[in-house]
mmCIF file of C-alpha atoms and ligand atoms in Angstrom:
data_model
loop_
_atom_site.group_PDB
_atom_site.id
_atom_site.type_symbol
_atom_site.label_atom_id
_atom_site.label_comp_id
_atom_site.label_asym_id
_atom_site.label_seq_id
_atom_site.Cartn_x
_atom_site.Cartn_y
_atom_site.Cartn_z
ATOM 1 C CA MET A 1 -21.244 4.468 -9.189
ATOM 2 C CA LEU A 2 -20.014 2.074 -6.554
ATOM 3 C CA ILE A 3 -21.861 2.551 -3.286
ATOM 4 C CA ASP A 4 -21.755 -0.116 -0.603
ATOM 5 C CA ALA A 5 -24.354 -1.230 1.923
ATOM 6 C CA TYR A 6 -23.130 1.431 4.388
ATOM 7 C CA GLN A 7 -23.522 4.231 1.842
ATOM 8 C CA ARG A 8 -19.786 4.593 1.337
ATOM 9 C CA ARG A 9 -18.773 5.614 -2.148
ATOM 10 C CA ILE A 10 -15.874 3.611 -3.554
ATOM 11 C CA ASP A 11 -13.763 5.695 -5.908
ATOM 12 C CA TYR A 12 -10.278 4.335 -5.192
ATOM 13 C CA ILE A 13 -8.711 1.020 -6.205
ATOM 14 C CA ARG A 14 -5.416 -0.431 -5.133
ATOM 15 C CA LEU A 15 -4.233 -2.778 -7.827
ATOM 16 C CA SER A 16 -1.494 -5.277 -7.151
ATOM 17 C CA ILE A 17 0.279 -6.207 -10.353
ATOM 18 C CA THR A 18 2.572 -8.880 -8.944
ATOM 19 C CA ASP A 19 3.007 -10.959 -5.794
ATOM 20 C CA ARG A 20 6.782 -11.004 -6.372
ATOM 21 C CA CYS A 21 9.170 -8.717 -4.604
ATOM 22 C CA ASP A 22 12.915 -8.186 -4.435
ATOM 23 C CA PHE A 23 12.639 -7.840 -0.630
ATOM 24 C CA ARG A 24 11.273 -10.304 1.939
ATOM 25 C CA CYS A 25 10.205 -7.972 4.752
ATOM 26 C CA THR A 26 9.678 -10.028 7.884
ATOM 27 C CA TYR A 27 6.232 -8.555 8.639
ATOM 28 C CA CYS A 28 5.039 -8.975 5.056
ATOM 29 C CA MET A 29 6.372 -12.258 3.690
ATOM 30 C CA ALA A 30 7.722 -15.625 4.652
ATOM 31 C CA GLU A 31 11.424 -16.142 3.992
ATOM 32 C CA ASP A 32 10.745 -18.966 1.533
ATOM 33 C CA MET A 33 7.731 -17.502 -0.253
ATOM 34 C CA THR A 34 6.203 -19.553 -3.038
ATOM 35 C CA PHE A 35 5.071 -17.194 -5.760
ATOM 36 C CA LEU A 36 2.126 -17.707 -8.070
ATOM 37 C CA PRO A 37 2.549 -19.447 -11.405
ATOM 38 C CA ARG A 38 2.407 -16.969 -14.287
ATOM 39 C CA ASP A 39 -0.960 -18.081 -15.683
ATOM 40 C CA GLU A 40 -2.649 -17.403 -12.337
ATOM 41 C CA VAL A 41 -1.530 -13.792 -12.444
ATOM 42 C CA MET A 42 -3.451 -11.199 -14.451
ATOM 43 C CA SER A 43 -1.725 -10.100 -17.622
ATOM 44 C CA LEU A 44 -1.039 -6.379 -17.844
ATOM 45 C CA GLU A 45 -3.772 -6.176 -20.497
ATOM 46 C CA GLU A 46 -6.213 -7.774 -18.033
ATOM 47 C CA CYS A 47 -5.131 -5.268 -15.378
ATOM 48 C CA LEU A 48 -5.780 -2.408 -17.778
ATOM 49 C CA ARG A 49 -9.155 -3.783 -18.769
ATOM 50 C CA LEU A 50 -10.177 -3.953 -15.106
ATOM 51 C CA VAL A 51 -9.016 -0.395 -14.444
ATOM 52 C CA ASN A 52 -11.082 0.796 -17.411
ATOM 53 C CA ILE A 53 -14.165 -0.999 -16.081
ATOM 54 C CA PHE A 54 -13.669 0.512 -12.616
ATOM 55 C CA ALA A 55 -13.140 3.949 -14.206
ATOM 56 C CA GLN A 56 -16.524 3.618 -15.885
ATOM 57 C CA LEU A 57 -17.990 2.818 -12.469
ATOM 58 C CA GLY A 58 -16.775 6.080 -10.989
ATOM 59 C CA VAL A 59 -13.291 5.184 -9.758
ATOM 60 C CA SER A 60 -10.952 8.158 -10.132
ATOM 61 C CA LYS A 61 -7.891 7.103 -8.117
ATOM 62 C CA VAL A 62 -5.636 4.114 -8.783
ATOM 63 C CA ARG A 63 -2.691 2.984 -6.708
ATOM 64 C CA ILE A 64 -0.406 0.456 -8.378
ATOM 65 C CA THR A 65 1.183 -1.797 -5.815
ATOM 66 C CA GLY A 66 2.376 -5.346 -5.221
ATOM 67 C CA GLY A 67 4.516 -7.299 -4.235
ATOM 68 C CA GLU A 68 6.952 -4.830 -5.699
ATOM 69 C CA PRO A 69 5.188 -3.303 -8.718
ATOM 70 C CA LEU A 70 8.393 -2.151 -10.403
ATOM 71 C CA VAL A 71 9.834 -5.668 -10.656
ATOM 72 C CA ARG A 72 6.987 -6.700 -12.951
ATOM 73 C CA LYS A 73 8.210 -6.840 -16.544
ATOM 74 C CA ASN A 74 6.726 -4.018 -18.645
ATOM 75 C CA ALA A 75 5.006 -2.472 -15.619
ATOM 76 C CA LEU A 76 5.742 0.911 -17.147
ATOM 77 C CA TRP A 77 3.428 0.166 -20.073
ATOM 78 C CA LEU A 78 0.540 -0.254 -17.626
ATOM 79 C CA PHE A 79 1.332 3.047 -15.882
ATOM 80 C CA GLN A 80 1.442 4.763 -19.271
ATOM 81 C CA GLN A 81 -1.916 3.316 -20.327
ATOM 82 C CA ILE A 82 -3.667 4.125 -17.048
ATOM 83 C CA GLY A 83 -2.213 7.628 -17.187
ATOM 84 C CA GLN A 84 -4.259 8.162 -20.338
ATOM 85 C CA ILE A 85 -7.653 7.109 -18.944
ATOM 86 C CA PRO A 86 -9.568 10.406 -18.667
ATOM 87 C CA GLN A 87 -11.610 9.357 -15.599
ATOM 88 C CA ILE A 88 -8.468 8.530 -13.605
ATOM 89 C CA LYS A 89 -7.523 11.804 -11.961
ATOM 90 C CA SER A 90 -4.944 10.370 -9.614
ATOM 91 C CA LEU A 91 -2.410 7.675 -10.484
ATOM 92 C CA VAL A 92 -0.079 6.817 -7.621
ATOM 93 C CA THR A 93 2.158 3.958 -6.608
ATOM 94 C CA THR A 94 3.670 2.301 -3.564
ATOM 95 C CA THR A 95 7.163 0.915 -3.980
ATOM 96 C CA ASN A 96 10.120 -0.204 -1.934
ATOM 97 C CA GLY A 97 12.214 2.234 -3.983
ATOM 98 C CA SER A 98 14.762 -0.307 -5.179
ATOM 99 C CA GLN A 99 13.971 0.260 -8.873
ATOM 100 C CA LEU A 100 13.315 3.987 -8.766
ATOM 101 C CA SER A 101 16.729 5.027 -10.065
ATOM 102 C CA LYS A 102 15.736 3.240 -13.243
ATOM 103 C CA TYR A 103 12.054 4.161 -13.488
ATOM 104 C CA ALA A 104 11.337 7.422 -11.652
ATOM 105 C CA ALA A 105 11.577 9.702 -14.701
ATOM 106 C CA ALA A 106 9.413 7.424 -16.839
ATOM 107 C CA LEU A 107 6.806 7.148 -14.073
ATOM 108 C CA LYS A 108 6.630 10.919 -13.878
ATOM 109 C CA GLN A 109 6.143 11.095 -17.634
ATOM 110 C CA ALA A 110 3.423 8.457 -17.467
ATOM 111 C CA GLY A 111 1.432 10.736 -15.167
ATOM 112 C CA VAL A 112 2.200 9.275 -11.734
ATOM 113 C CA SER A 113 1.500 12.131 -9.343
ATOM 114 C CA ARG A 114 2.678 10.703 -6.064
ATOM 115 C CA ILE A 115 5.022 7.962 -4.894
ATOM 116 C CA ASN A 116 4.951 6.269 -1.517
ATOM 117 C CA ILE A 117 8.272 4.684 -0.685
ATOM 118 C CA SER A 118 8.620 2.155 2.102
ATOM 119 C CA LEU A 119 11.641 2.769 4.314
ATOM 120 C CA ASP A 120 11.771 1.109 7.715
ATOM 121 C CA SER A 121 15.365 1.794 8.687
ATOM 122 C CA LEU A 122 18.331 3.983 7.834
ATOM 123 C CA ARG A 123 20.822 1.532 9.300
ATOM 124 C CA GLU A 124 22.179 -1.007 6.879
ATOM 125 C CA ASP A 125 22.188 -3.884 9.363
ATOM 126 C CA VAL A 126 18.646 -3.219 10.586
ATOM 127 C CA PHE A 127 17.418 -2.660 7.034
ATOM 128 C CA LYS A 128 18.885 -6.020 6.070
ATOM 129 C CA LYS A 129 17.370 -7.695 9.120
ATOM 130 C CA ILE A 130 13.891 -6.403 8.259
ATOM 131 C CA THR A 131 13.984 -6.835 4.474
ATOM 132 C CA ARG A 132 16.186 -9.962 4.595
ATOM 133 C CA ILE A 133 17.579 -9.309 1.098
ATOM 134 C CA GLY A 134 17.078 -5.584 0.491
ATOM 135 C CA ASP A 135 19.823 -3.090 -0.274
ATOM 136 C CA LEU A 136 19.412 0.195 1.642
ATOM 137 C CA ASN A 137 21.713 2.113 -0.708
ATOM 138 C CA LYS A 138 19.615 1.279 -3.734
ATOM 139 C CA VAL A 139 16.551 2.631 -1.928
ATOM 140 C CA LEU A 140 18.319 5.827 -0.898
ATOM 141 C CA GLN A 141 19.493 6.309 -4.486
ATOM 142 C CA GLY A 142 15.928 5.662 -5.654
ATOM 143 C CA ILE A 143 14.563 8.368 -3.359
ATOM 144 C CA GLN A 144 17.178 10.780 -4.662
ATOM 145 C CA ALA A 145 16.358 9.900 -8.267
ATOM 146 C CA ALA A 146 12.633 10.446 -7.706
ATOM 147 C CA GLN A 147 13.277 13.874 -6.185
ATOM 148 C CA ALA A 148 15.730 14.787 -8.933
ATOM 149 C CA CYS A 149 13.149 14.181 -11.647
ATOM 150 C CA GLY A 150 10.566 16.402 -10.017
ATOM 151 C CA PHE A 151 8.454 14.279 -7.693
ATOM 152 C CA ASP A 152 7.807 16.870 -5.006
ATOM 153 C CA ASN A 153 5.300 15.000 -2.887
ATOM 154 C CA ILE A 154 6.985 11.752 -1.981
ATOM 155 C CA LYS A 155 5.837 10.048 1.182
ATOM 156 C CA LEU A 156 7.939 7.609 3.150
ATOM 157 C CA ASN A 157 6.117 4.738 4.865
ATOM 158 C CA SER A 158 7.728 3.113 7.897
ATOM 159 C CA VAL A 159 6.365 0.104 9.738
ATOM 160 C CA LEU A 160 7.620 0.375 13.302
ATOM 161 C CA MET A 161 8.406 -2.697 15.370
ATOM 162 C CA ARG A 162 9.269 -2.621 19.033
ATOM 163 C CA GLY A 163 12.832 -3.673 19.699
ATOM 164 C CA ILE A 164 13.719 -3.648 16.012
ATOM 165 C CA ASN A 165 13.444 -0.132 14.581
ATOM 166 C CA ASP A 166 11.427 1.854 17.127
ATOM 167 C CA ASN A 167 14.657 3.629 18.140
ATOM 168 C CA GLU A 168 14.808 5.175 14.667
ATOM 169 C CA ILE A 169 11.684 7.343 14.857
ATOM 170 C CA ASP A 170 13.739 10.532 15.210
ATOM 171 C CA ASP A 171 16.268 9.567 12.535
ATOM 172 C CA LEU A 172 13.535 8.716 10.055
ATOM 173 C CA VAL A 173 11.660 11.959 10.742
ATOM 174 C CA ASP A 174 14.870 14.007 10.451
ATOM 175 C CA PHE A 175 15.707 12.247 7.190
ATOM 176 C CA ALA A 176 12.256 13.185 5.837
ATOM 177 C CA ILE A 177 12.471 16.796 7.057
ATOM 178 C CA GLU A 178 15.941 17.332 5.547
ATOM 179 C CA ARG A 179 14.626 16.203 2.158
ATOM 180 C CA GLN A 180 11.200 17.862 2.443
ATOM 181 C CA LEU A 181 9.455 14.493 2.252
ATOM 182 C CA ASP A 182 6.323 13.465 4.108
ATOM 183 C CA ILE A 183 6.533 10.476 6.406
ATOM 184 C CA SER A 184 3.939 8.057 7.763
ATOM 185 C CA PHE A 185 4.392 5.519 10.495
ATOM 186 C CA ILE A 186 2.306 2.367 10.058
ATOM 187 C CA GLU A 187 1.183 0.090 12.865
ATOM 188 C CA GLU A 188 2.038 -3.503 12.000
ATOM 189 C CA MET A 189 -1.066 -5.444 10.984
ATOM 190 C CA PRO A 190 -1.749 -9.139 11.658
ATOM 191 C CA LEU A 191 -1.693 -10.252 8.034
ATOM 192 C CA GLY A 192 -0.145 -13.570 7.074
ATOM 193 C CA GLU A 193 1.793 -16.022 9.226
ATOM 194 C CA VAL A 194 5.171 -14.501 10.099
ATOM 195 C CA ASP A 195 8.190 -15.383 12.229
ATOM 196 C CA HIS A 196 7.171 -13.244 15.228
ATOM 197 C CA LEU A 197 4.102 -12.590 17.360
ATOM 198 C CA ARG A 198 2.585 -9.299 16.322
ATOM 199 C CA GLY A 199 1.727 -8.445 19.918
ATOM 200 C CA ASP A 200 5.452 -8.627 20.843
ATOM 201 C CA THR A 201 6.589 -6.070 18.272
ATOM 202 C CA PHE A 202 3.533 -3.828 18.347
ATOM 203 C CA ILE A 203 4.078 -0.173 19.044
ATOM 204 C CA SER A 204 1.090 2.137 19.072
ATOM 205 C CA ASN A 205 1.086 5.259 16.964
ATOM 206 C CA GLN A 206 -0.215 7.060 20.040
ATOM 207 C CA GLN A 207 3.229 6.511 21.581
ATOM 208 C CA VAL A 208 4.906 7.714 18.390
ATOM 209 C CA LEU A 209 2.795 10.861 18.449
ATOM 210 C CA GLN A 210 3.579 11.572 22.103
ATOM 211 C CA HIS A 211 7.266 11.086 21.434
ATOM 212 C CA LEU A 212 7.317 13.438 18.447
ATOM 213 C CA GLN A 213 5.249 16.068 20.235
ATOM 214 C CA GLN A 214 8.161 16.500 22.618
ATOM 215 C CA ARG A 215 10.297 17.631 19.674
ATOM 216 C CA PHE A 216 7.877 19.380 17.341
ATOM 217 C CA THR A 217 4.680 21.365 17.310
ATOM 218 C CA LEU A 218 2.323 19.166 15.350
ATOM 219 C CA THR A 219 -0.846 20.682 13.944
ATOM 220 C CA PRO A 220 -3.584 18.217 12.998
ATOM 221 C CA LEU A 221 -4.647 18.490 9.374
ATOM 222 C CA ALA A 222 -8.137 17.929 8.026
ATOM 223 C CA LEU A 223 -6.576 16.050 5.108
ATOM 224 C CA THR A 224 -8.008 12.567 4.647
ATOM 225 C CA THR A 225 -7.465 9.877 2.063
ATOM 226 C CA GLY A 226 -10.402 7.840 3.320
ATOM 227 C CA GLY A 227 -8.073 5.342 4.987
ATOM 228 C CA PRO A 228 -6.913 4.764 8.554
ATOM 229 C CA ALA A 229 -4.395 7.638 8.370
ATOM 230 C CA GLN A 230 -4.295 10.932 10.238
ATOM 231 C CA TYR A 231 -1.979 13.757 9.248
ATOM 232 C CA TRP A 232 -0.146 16.512 11.104
ATOM 233 C CA GLN A 233 1.882 19.442 9.816
ATOM 234 C CA ILE A 234 5.316 19.583 11.399
ATOM 235 C CA GLU A 235 5.430 23.276 12.263
ATOM 236 C CA GLY A 236 8.130 25.263 10.502
ATOM 237 C CA LYS A 237 8.927 22.373 8.148
ATOM 238 C CA ALA A 238 7.669 21.354 4.730
ATOM 239 C CA SER A 239 7.048 17.789 5.882
ATOM 240 C CA LYS A 240 3.774 16.303 7.024
ATOM 241 C CA LEU A 241 3.596 13.485 9.523
ATOM 242 C CA GLY A 242 1.096 10.687 8.922
ATOM 243 C CA LEU A 243 0.051 8.024 11.367
ATOM 244 C CA ILE A 244 -1.587 4.970 9.845
ATOM 245 C CA SER A 245 -3.182 3.343 12.835
ATOM 246 C CA PRO A 246 -5.420 0.428 11.925
ATOM 247 C CA HIS A 247 -5.346 -0.720 15.570
ATOM 248 C CA SER A 248 -5.833 2.448 17.547
ATOM 249 C CA HIS A 249 -7.855 4.413 14.981
ATOM 250 C CA ASN A 250 -10.493 2.970 12.805
ATOM 251 C CA PHE A 251 -11.893 5.182 10.089
ATOM 252 C CA CYS A 252 -13.775 2.457 8.316
ATOM 253 C CA GLU A 253 -16.880 4.630 8.159
ATOM 254 C CA ARG A 254 -15.049 6.767 5.603
ATOM 255 C CA CYS A 255 -13.521 3.861 3.652
ATOM 256 C CA ASN A 256 -13.486 4.661 -0.062
ATOM 257 C CA ARG A 257 -11.383 1.819 -1.431
ATOM 258 C CA VAL A 258 -11.169 -1.781 -2.541
ATOM 259 C CA ARG A 259 -8.131 -3.870 -3.401
ATOM 260 C CA ILE A 260 -7.477 -6.113 -6.358
ATOM 261 C CA SER A 261 -4.825 -8.781 -6.041
ATOM 262 C CA CYS A 262 -2.590 -9.727 -8.937
ATOM 263 C CA ARG A 263 -4.751 -12.831 -9.204
ATOM 264 C CA GLY A 264 -7.788 -10.698 -9.949
ATOM 265 C CA GLU A 265 -9.358 -11.179 -6.529
ATOM 266 C CA LEU A 266 -11.413 -8.169 -5.545
ATOM 267 C CA PHE A 267 -10.899 -7.806 -1.787
ATOM 268 C CA LEU A 268 -13.487 -5.589 -0.169
ATOM 269 C CA CYS A 269 -11.491 -5.006 3.029
ATOM 270 C CA LEU A 270 -7.855 -5.515 4.008
ATOM 271 C CA GLY A 271 -8.917 -7.133 7.267
ATOM 272 C CA HIS A 272 -11.425 -9.670 5.912
ATOM 273 C CA GLU A 273 -11.437 -12.634 3.574
ATOM 274 C CA ASP A 274 -14.507 -11.499 1.574
ATOM 275 C CA LYS A 275 -13.669 -11.388 -2.097
ATOM 276 C CA VAL A 276 -14.977 -11.782 -5.611
ATOM 277 C CA ASP A 277 -12.856 -13.590 -8.211
ATOM 278 C CA LEU A 278 -12.721 -11.443 -11.312
ATOM 279 C CA LEU A 279 -10.041 -13.314 -13.282
ATOM 280 C CA PRO A 280 -12.308 -16.206 -14.405
ATOM 281 C CA LEU A 281 -14.814 -13.621 -15.628
ATOM 282 C CA LEU A 282 -12.138 -11.651 -17.456
ATOM 283 C CA ARG A 283 -11.056 -14.843 -19.208
ATOM 284 C CA ASP A 284 -14.553 -16.268 -19.844
ATOM 285 C CA TYR A 285 -15.783 -12.976 -21.325
ATOM 286 C CA PRO A 286 -12.846 -11.545 -23.261
ATOM 287 C CA HIS A 287 -15.075 -9.234 -25.334
ATOM 288 C CA GLN A 288 -17.887 -8.453 -22.930
ATOM 289 C CA ASP A 289 -17.434 -6.196 -19.928
ATOM 290 C CA GLU A 290 -20.979 -6.422 -18.587
ATOM 291 C CA PRO A 291 -20.523 -9.635 -16.510
ATOM 292 C CA ILE A 292 -17.471 -8.098 -14.851
ATOM 293 C CA ARG A 293 -19.276 -4.810 -14.238
ATOM 294 C CA GLN A 294 -22.157 -6.717 -12.644
ATOM 295 C CA ALA A 295 -19.825 -8.737 -10.416
ATOM 296 C CA ILE A 296 -18.161 -5.526 -9.203
ATOM 297 C CA LEU A 297 -21.515 -3.839 -8.580
ATOM 298 C CA HIS A 298 -22.759 -6.868 -6.632
ATOM 299 C CA SER A 299 -19.572 -7.013 -4.563
ATOM 300 C CA MET A 300 -20.626 -3.784 -2.869
ATOM 301 C CA ALA A 301 -23.201 -5.750 -0.868
ATOM 302 C CA ILE A 302 -20.472 -7.755 0.893
ATOM 303 C CA LYS A 303 -18.041 -4.956 1.740
ATOM 304 C CA PRO A 304 -17.653 -5.336 5.522
ATOM 305 C CA GLN A 305 -18.437 -2.443 7.839
ATOM 306 C CA GLY A 306 -14.911 -2.427 9.223
ATOM 307 C CA HIS A 307 -11.738 -4.402 9.775
ATOM 308 C CA ASP A 308 -11.162 -6.148 13.051
ATOM 309 C CA PHE A 309 -7.550 -6.471 14.135
ATOM 310 C CA ASP A 310 -6.937 -7.960 17.548
ATOM 311 C CA LEU A 311 -3.383 -8.346 18.804
ATOM 312 C CA GLN A 312 -4.388 -10.876 21.459
ATOM 313 C CA ARG A 313 -5.196 -13.457 18.804
ATOM 314 C CA GLN A 314 -2.612 -16.190 18.363
ATOM 315 C CA GLN A 315 -3.524 -16.501 14.677
ATOM 316 C CA PRO A 316 -3.267 -13.641 12.168
ATOM 317 C CA ALA A 317 -6.564 -11.823 11.511
ATOM 318 C CA VAL A 318 -6.214 -12.688 7.860
ATOM 319 C CA VAL A 319 -4.078 -15.562 6.613
ATOM 320 C CA ARG A 320 -3.011 -13.941 3.376
ATOM 321 C CA PHE A 321 0.059 -11.734 3.356
ATOM 322 C CA MET A 322 -0.085 -8.063 2.482
ATOM 323 C CA SER A 323 2.069 -8.920 -0.544
ATOM 324 C CA HIS A 324 -0.814 -11.087 -1.758
ATOM 325 C CA THR A 325 -3.574 -8.518 -1.238
ATOM 326 C CA GLY A 326 -1.474 -5.581 -2.353
ATOM 327 C CA GLY A 327 -0.336 -2.863 0.037
HETATM 328 N N1 LIG B 401 6.694 -3.388 -2.410
HETATM 329 C C1 LIG B 401 6.007 -2.168 -2.190
HETATM 330 C C2 LIG B 401 6.499 -1.523 -0.905
HETATM 331 O O1 LIG B 401 7.417 -2.034 -0.291
HETATM 332 O O2 LIG B 401 5.969 -0.471 -0.542
HETATM 333 C C3 LIG B 401 4.486 -2.250 -2.207
HETATM 334 C C4 LIG B 401 3.816 -3.391 -1.522
HETATM 335 S S1 LIG B 401 3.977 -3.425 0.237
HETATM 336 C C5 LIG B 401 2.998 -4.835 0.586
HETATM 337 C C6 LIG B 401 3.009 -2.036 0.696
HETATM 338 C C7 LIG B 401 3.129 -1.558 2.094
HETATM 339 O O3 LIG B 401 2.563 -2.517 2.946
HETATM 340 C C8 LIG B 401 4.532 -1.322 2.588
HETATM 341 O O4 LIG B 401 4.642 -0.006 3.082
HETATM 342 C C9 LIG B 401 4.700 -2.315 3.694
HETATM 343 O O5 LIG B 401 5.544 -1.824 4.685
HETATM 344 C C10 LIG B 401 3.280 -2.486 4.159
HETATM 345 N N2 LIG B 401 3.013 -3.737 4.893
HETATM 346 C C11 LIG B 401 3.186 -4.988 4.488
HETATM 347 N N3 LIG B 401 2.821 -5.881 5.440
HETATM 348 C C12 LIG B 401 2.382 -5.150 6.489
HETATM 349 C C13 LIG B 401 1.876 -5.462 7.770
HETATM 350 N N4 LIG B 401 1.742 -6.722 8.190
HETATM 351 N N5 LIG B 401 1.523 -4.440 8.581
HETATM 352 C C14 LIG B 401 1.663 -3.145 8.173
HETATM 353 N N6 LIG B 401 2.143 -2.785 6.979
HETATM 354 C C15 LIG B 401 2.502 -3.763 6.137
#
């Protein structure tokens, strides 16, 4: 079992299978991103091998992410393989939705139980401004396709930015309610060097909550995923509201997760640089899992107590982009 120095049990991995994406969201990537050369990225077989090793160490939940996971060639094969690992009880993914029309049914068949879809705006011009190259209609069609093939617990994720899309809180919530989707608002995190100062666009989830409480009765839920999210039931509706508040709420004491980049870097915390490079081990020991197991077990000693995001800093807390670490 994976237990860190603060007695937290790690049973959840977020695995990024590509740093590439068909969007260039302004808070997540630079406009002219340089992507990794192919041989620096884990093969899908290497990804699967790692998941199997983590499964033997007590991990039962896997989130496949990126970059945009569904733009990786043959990504479906990986979902199908992970879906068959008996120890993995929960296989989920985070996507921008652009490829869901094509893949939703196959993901369902592979055993994906939940999809988080990022959607920051319902207005074409704003959506384009945020994603730079994204197509809102493709995402809306993707959401529809996922619902049509039986995903009944889709969650929308919206990063709110002051002056950009903070006037869409109501529209986004209404959109979710009409479709019986859950929705989470995410506070923007200082990851990677972007084209704006995070302090300028920051909007606290506390403000979002106060705003929505004027419209709805919101009942706090005990539900926790071990991350910095709190959930509320929107009374009289099927939808739940989530607030992912890494700035104003810090639930690091319950953290149950680690992240693996597509380069095989095991990041112990989203808000710190501490990592263990697993790819050289995977390649040096193609037929022996023990060195990799040992490296993962030892990594528990360096998992930080908590992240430390400070909006007053001029520099980002962490220089790597979320698309590098995996969202
Ligand atoms: N491409 C997929 C997607 O769009 O959901 C998965 C990867 S993306 C990096 C995962 C999530 O991270 C998205 O919901 C995105 O909005 C969020 N994200 C990226 N950079 C962020 C930042 N600086 N602060 C808060 N959320 C961020």
